[in-house]
Coordinates of C-alpha atoms in Angstrom, one line a residue:
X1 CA 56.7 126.3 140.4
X2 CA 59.1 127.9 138.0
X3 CA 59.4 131.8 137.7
X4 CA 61.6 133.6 135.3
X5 CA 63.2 136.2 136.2
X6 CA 64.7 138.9 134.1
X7 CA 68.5 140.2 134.5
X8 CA 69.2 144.0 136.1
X9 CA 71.6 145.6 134.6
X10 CA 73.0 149.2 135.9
X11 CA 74.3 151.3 133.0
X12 CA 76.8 154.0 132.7
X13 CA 75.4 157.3 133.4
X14 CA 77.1 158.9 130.5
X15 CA 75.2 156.3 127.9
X16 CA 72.6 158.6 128.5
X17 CA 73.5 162.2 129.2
X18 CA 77.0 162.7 127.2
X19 CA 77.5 165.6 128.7
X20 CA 76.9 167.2 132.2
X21 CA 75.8 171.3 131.7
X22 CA 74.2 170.7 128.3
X23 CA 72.6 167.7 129.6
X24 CA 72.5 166.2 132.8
X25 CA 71.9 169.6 134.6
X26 CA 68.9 170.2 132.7
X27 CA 67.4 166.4 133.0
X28 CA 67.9 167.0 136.9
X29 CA 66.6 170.5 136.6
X30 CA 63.1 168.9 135.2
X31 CA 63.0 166.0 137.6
X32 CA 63.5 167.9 140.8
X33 CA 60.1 166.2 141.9
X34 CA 61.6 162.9 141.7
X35 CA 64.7 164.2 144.0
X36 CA 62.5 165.3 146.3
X37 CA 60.6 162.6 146.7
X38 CA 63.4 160.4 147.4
X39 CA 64.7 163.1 150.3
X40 CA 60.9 163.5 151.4
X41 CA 61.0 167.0 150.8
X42 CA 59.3 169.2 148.1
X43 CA 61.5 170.8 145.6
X44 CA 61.0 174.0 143.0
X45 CA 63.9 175.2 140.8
X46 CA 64.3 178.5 141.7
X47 CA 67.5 179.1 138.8
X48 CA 69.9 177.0 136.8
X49 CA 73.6 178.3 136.9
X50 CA 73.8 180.5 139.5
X51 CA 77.0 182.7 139.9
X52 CA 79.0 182.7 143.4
X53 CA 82.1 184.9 142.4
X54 CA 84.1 183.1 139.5
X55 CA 81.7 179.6 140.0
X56 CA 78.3 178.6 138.7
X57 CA 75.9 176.7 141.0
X58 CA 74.1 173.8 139.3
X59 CA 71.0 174.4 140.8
X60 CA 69.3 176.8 143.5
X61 CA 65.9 175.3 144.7
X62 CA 63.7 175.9 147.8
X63 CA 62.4 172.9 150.0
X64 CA 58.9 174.4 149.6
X65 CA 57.8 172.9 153.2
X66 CA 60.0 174.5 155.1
X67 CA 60.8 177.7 152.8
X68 CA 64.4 176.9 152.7
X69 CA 67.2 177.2 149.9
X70 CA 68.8 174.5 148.4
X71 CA 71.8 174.2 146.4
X72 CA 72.5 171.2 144.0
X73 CA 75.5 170.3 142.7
X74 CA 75.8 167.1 140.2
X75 CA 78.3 165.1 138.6
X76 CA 78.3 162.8 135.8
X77 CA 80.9 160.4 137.5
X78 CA 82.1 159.7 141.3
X79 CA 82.9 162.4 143.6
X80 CA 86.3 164.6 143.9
X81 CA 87.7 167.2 146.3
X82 CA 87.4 170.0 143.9
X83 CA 83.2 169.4 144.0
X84 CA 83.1 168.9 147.7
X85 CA 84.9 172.5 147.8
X86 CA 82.3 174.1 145.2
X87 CA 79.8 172.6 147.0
X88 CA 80.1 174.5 150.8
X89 CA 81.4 178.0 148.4
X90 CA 77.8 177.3 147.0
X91 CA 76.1 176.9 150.2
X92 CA 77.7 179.9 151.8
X93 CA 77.6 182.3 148.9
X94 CA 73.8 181.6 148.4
X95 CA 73.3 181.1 152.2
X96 CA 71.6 177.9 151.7
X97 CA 70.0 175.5 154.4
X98 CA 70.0 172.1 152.8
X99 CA 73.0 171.0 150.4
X100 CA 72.7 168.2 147.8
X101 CA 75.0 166.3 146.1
X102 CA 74.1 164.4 143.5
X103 CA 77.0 162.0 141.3
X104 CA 77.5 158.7 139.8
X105 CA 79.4 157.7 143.0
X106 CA 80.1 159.1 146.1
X107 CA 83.5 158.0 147.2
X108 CA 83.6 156.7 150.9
X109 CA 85.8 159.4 152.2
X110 CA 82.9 162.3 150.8
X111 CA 80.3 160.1 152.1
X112 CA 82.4 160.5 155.4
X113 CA 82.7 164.3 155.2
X114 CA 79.2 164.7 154.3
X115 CA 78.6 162.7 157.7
X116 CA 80.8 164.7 159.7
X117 CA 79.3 168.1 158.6
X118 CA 75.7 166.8 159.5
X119 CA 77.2 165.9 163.2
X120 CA 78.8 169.1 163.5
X121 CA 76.5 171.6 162.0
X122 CA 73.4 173.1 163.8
X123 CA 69.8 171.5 163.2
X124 CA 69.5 174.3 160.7
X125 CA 72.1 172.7 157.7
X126 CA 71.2 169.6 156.1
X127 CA 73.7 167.7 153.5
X128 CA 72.6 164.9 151.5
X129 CA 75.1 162.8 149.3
X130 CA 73.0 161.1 146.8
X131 CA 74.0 159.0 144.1
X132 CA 71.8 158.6 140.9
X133 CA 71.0 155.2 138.9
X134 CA 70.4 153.8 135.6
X135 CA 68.7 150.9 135.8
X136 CA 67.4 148.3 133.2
X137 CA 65.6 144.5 132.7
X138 CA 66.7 142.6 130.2
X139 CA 66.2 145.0 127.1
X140 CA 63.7 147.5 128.6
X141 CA 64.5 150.8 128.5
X142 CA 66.6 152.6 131.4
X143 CA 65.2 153.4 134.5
X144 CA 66.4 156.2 136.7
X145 CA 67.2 155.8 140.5
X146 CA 68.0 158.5 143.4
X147 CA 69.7 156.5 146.1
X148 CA 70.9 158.7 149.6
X149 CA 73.7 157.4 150.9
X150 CA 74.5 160.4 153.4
X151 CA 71.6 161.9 155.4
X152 CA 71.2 163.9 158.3
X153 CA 70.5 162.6 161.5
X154 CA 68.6 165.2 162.8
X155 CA 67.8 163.5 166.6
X156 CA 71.3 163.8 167.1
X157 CA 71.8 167.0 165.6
X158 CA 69.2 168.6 167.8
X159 CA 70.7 167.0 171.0
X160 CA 73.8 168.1 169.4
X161 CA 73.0 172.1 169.6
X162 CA 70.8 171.7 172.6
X163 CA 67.8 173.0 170.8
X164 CA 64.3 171.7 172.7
X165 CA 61.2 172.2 171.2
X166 CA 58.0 173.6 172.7
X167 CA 55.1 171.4 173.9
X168 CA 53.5 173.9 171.0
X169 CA 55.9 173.1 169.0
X170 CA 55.4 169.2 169.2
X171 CA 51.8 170.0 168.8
X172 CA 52.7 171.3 165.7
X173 CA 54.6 168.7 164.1
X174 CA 51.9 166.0 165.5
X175 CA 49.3 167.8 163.4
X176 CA 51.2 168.7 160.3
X177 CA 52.9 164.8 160.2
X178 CA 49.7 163.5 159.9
X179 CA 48.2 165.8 157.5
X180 CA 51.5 164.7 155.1
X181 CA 51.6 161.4 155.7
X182 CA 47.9 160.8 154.4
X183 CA 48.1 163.5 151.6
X184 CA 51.3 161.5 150.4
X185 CA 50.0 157.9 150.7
X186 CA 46.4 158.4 149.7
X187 CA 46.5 161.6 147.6
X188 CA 50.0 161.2 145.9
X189 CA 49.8 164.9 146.5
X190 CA 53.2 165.6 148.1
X191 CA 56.8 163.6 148.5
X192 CA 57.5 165.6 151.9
X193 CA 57.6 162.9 154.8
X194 CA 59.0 165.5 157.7
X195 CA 56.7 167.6 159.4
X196 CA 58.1 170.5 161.5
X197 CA 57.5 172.3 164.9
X198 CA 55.8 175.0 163.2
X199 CA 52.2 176.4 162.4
X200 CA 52.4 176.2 158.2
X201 CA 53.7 173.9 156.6
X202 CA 53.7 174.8 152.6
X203 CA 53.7 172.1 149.8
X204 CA 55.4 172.5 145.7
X205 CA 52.2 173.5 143.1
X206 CA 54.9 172.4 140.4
X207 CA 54.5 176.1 139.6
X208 CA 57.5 178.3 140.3
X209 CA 57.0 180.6 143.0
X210 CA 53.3 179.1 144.1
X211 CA 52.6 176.8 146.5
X212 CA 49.5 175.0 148.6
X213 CA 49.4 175.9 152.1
X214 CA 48.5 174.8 155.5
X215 CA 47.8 177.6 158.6
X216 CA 47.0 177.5 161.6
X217 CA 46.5 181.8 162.1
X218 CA 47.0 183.7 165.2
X219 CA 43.3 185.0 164.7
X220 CA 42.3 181.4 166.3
X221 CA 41.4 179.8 162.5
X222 CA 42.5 177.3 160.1
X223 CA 43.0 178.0 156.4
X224 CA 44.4 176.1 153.1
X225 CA 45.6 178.9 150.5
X226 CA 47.0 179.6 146.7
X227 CA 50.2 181.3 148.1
X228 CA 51.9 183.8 145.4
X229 CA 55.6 184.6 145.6
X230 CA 57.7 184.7 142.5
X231 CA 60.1 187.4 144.5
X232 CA 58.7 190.3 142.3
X233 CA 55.9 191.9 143.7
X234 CA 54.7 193.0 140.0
X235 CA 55.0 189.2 138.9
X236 CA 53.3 188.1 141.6
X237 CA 49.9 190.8 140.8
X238 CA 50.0 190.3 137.5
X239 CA 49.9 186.4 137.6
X240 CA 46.7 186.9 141.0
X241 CA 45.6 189.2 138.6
X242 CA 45.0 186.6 136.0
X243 CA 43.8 184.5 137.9
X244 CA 41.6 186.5 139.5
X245 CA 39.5 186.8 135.9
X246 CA 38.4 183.3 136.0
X247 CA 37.0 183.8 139.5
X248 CA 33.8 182.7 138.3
X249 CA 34.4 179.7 136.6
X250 CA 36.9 178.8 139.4
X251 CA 34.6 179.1 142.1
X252 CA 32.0 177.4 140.7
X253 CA 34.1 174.4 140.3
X254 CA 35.5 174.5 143.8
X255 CA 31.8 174.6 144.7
X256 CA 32.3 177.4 147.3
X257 CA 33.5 181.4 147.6
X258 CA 37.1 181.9 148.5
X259 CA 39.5 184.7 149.5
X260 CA 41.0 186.7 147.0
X261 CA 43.5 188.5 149.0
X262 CA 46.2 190.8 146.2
X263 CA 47.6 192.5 149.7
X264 CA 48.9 195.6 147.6
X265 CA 50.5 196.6 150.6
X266 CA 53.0 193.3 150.0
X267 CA 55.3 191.5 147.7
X268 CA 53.1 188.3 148.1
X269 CA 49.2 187.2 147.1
X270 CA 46.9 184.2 148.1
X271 CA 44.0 182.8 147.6
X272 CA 41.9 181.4 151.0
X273 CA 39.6 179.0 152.3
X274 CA 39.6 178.9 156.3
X275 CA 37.4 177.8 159.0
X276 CA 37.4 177.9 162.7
X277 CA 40.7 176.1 164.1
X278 CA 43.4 176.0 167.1
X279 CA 46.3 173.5 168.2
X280 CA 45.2 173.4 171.8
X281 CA 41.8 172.1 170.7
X282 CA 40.6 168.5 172.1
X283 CA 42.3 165.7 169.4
X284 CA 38.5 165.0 168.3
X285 CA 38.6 168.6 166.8
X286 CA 41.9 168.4 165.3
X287 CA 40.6 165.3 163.2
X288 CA 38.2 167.1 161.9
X289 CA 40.4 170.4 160.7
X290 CA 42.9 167.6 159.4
X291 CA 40.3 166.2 157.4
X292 CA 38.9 169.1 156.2
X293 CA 42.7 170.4 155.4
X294 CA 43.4 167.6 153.3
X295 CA 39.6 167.7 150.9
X296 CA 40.3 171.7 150.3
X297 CA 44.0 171.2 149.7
X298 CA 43.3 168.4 147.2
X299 CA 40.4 170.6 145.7
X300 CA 42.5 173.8 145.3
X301 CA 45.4 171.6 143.2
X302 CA 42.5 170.4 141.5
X303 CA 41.4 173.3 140.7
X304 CA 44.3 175.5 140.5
X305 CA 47.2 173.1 139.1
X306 CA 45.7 173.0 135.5
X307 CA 45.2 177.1 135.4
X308 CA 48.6 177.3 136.8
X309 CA 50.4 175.0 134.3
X310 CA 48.3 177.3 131.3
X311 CA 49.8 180.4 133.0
X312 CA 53.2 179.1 133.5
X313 CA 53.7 178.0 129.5

C-alpha cells in the first residue's frame, strides 16, 4: 500500500520575525509556556528588558516549581561570543538560577561551553542552549519548534558537589514526581516533569505573580492553594481583595468552603483547601492525598484560571 507523504521544509527564522526586540522578544515573551514545556519546567515572565548596568536582559522569568529566576537571552541567528558574555553578566547581575539560551543555532563550541558550565557549577545553576524551529509541510503554514541541545545533567552535578539528599527528602520528590507526572499526562495541567526534594512544589496559573500549590505543612496536613505574590504587598491585597468579592459564587462552584487567608501581616495572600496529610504516612495514605491533590488542584484552575485571566486584562 502506497502512502504519500508530504515534504518538511525548515524555514529561516527571520521569514517570520524581521526583527529580534520589536519582534522575536515579544513572540518568546507570549510563548514562555511552550519553552517551558519543552525544558519541563513552568515558566511566568516576570519583565521584558531588564537593565544589568549598560545591558538589557531579554527576559527575566521564574521557574514557578521551584521558585527560581530565570534569565533568557534570544537570538534571531546562530550563536556568538559577545551573547555567551551577555548571558553569564545577566545571570549574575539578576542572580539567576537557571540560564537559557535560545537562537537559530547554537554553534558547537557554545554548545560545549554551556556543557562545561553545567559540569562545573553547583546543583543550584542550570544552563540550557536551545535552538528554536520553523517548521512546515508542503504549503501549510509554519510551525514552531524548541529543540535543547545543552541540558544539565544533574546526577552528575549532584555527585559533582557532594550534595546527598535526605531519606525525607527522597520522600519528597517520590510524592511530588507522581503528583506531576499524572497532572501533566492526564490533566495537561502542567509542562513541569522534575520533582524536587522538597515539601511544595508550586505550578504557573498563567497569571503573573499567582500560582497553584502543593503543601505538605509542618502542622501535620496537606493543602492545595491560590498563592498571591506579585512582589507588592498592595498588589497582591488589592487583586485577594477582588477576588475575595466573588466568594460566593466561587464557592459555590468549587462545591465546598475554602481558606481565605489576606495575611495583613505579609507581602503574600492565598486561598486554601487542606486535609489531614504527612510524608511518613503508609504509601496507601499517600495515594489517597495524591489523589485528592490532583481533583482540588484541577478544580481550583478551574475555578480560578477564568477569574484570573478577567483580572489580569
Amino acid at each position: 500500500m502506497n502512502k504519500e507523504f508530504g515534504s518538511l521544509e525548515r524555514l529561516d527564522l527571520r521569514e517570520v520575525w524581521r526583527k529580534e526586540p520589536s519582534e522575536f522578544t515579544p513572540w518568546l515573551a507570549n510563548n514562555l509556556t511552550s519553552l517551558g514545556r519543552a525544558l519541563g519546567m513552568d515558566l511566568e515572565l516576570i519583565s521584558r528588558e531588564v537593565a544589568v548596568g549598560d545591558f538589557s536582559l531579554d527576559l527575566l522569568a521564574r521557574d514557578v516549581g521551584r521558585d527560581r529566576l530565570v534569565v533568557v537571552e534570544n537570538q534571531l541567528d546562530r550563536t556568538n561570543h559577545d551573547h555567551l558574555g551577555k548571558l553569564l553578566t545577566y545571570a549574575a547581575g539578576n542572580n539567576a538560577a537557571v540560564v537559557i539560551w535560545v537562537a537559530a543555532e547554537i554553534r558547537e563550541e557554545h554548545r560545549q561551553a554551556l556543557d562545561w558550565l553545567n559540569q562545573h557549577t553547583d546543583s543550584d545553576i542550570e544552563f540550557y542552549g536551545v535552538v528554536v524551529e520553523l517548521l512546515r509541510i508542503d504549503d501549510s503554514r509554519p510551525a514552531y519548534n524548541f529543540r535543547a541541545v545543552a541540558l544539565p545533567n544533574e546526577w552528575r552535578k549532584t555527585n559533582i558537589t557532594g550534595r546527598q539528599t535526605t531519606e525525607k527528602g527522597e520522600a519528597y520528590r517520590d510524592f511530588f514526581q507522581q503528583l506531576i507526572d499524572e497532572l501533566r499526562e492526564q490533566h495537561k495541567f502542567t509542562g513541569a516533569r522534575a520533582a524536587q526534594p522538597q515539601s511544595w512544589y508550586g505550578f504557573a496559573a498563567g497569571t503573573s505573580g499567582v500560582r497553584y500549590v502543593a503543601a505538605f505543612t509542618q502542622a501535620g496536613r496537606f493543602k492545595a492553594e491560590v498563592y498571591v505574590d506579585r512582589g507588592d504587598a498592595a498588589q497582591n491585597k488589592a487583586l485577594f481583595d477582588q477576588l475575595a468579592q466573588d466568594k460566593a459564587s466561587i464557592e459555590s462552584q468549587f462545591g465546598e468552603p475554602l481558606e481565605w487567608e489576606r495575611l495583613d501581616q505579609k507581602q503574600a495572600c492565598r486561598v486554601v483547601i487542606s486535609r489531614p496529610g504527612r510524608i511518613d504516612e503508609p504509601p496507601d495514605s499517600l495515594v489517597d492525598v495524591r489523589k485528592w491533590a490532583i481533583e482540588k488542584l484541577v478544580k481550583l484552575k478551574k475555578v480560578f484560571g477564568p477569574r484570573l485571566s478577567k483580572l489580569a486584562e
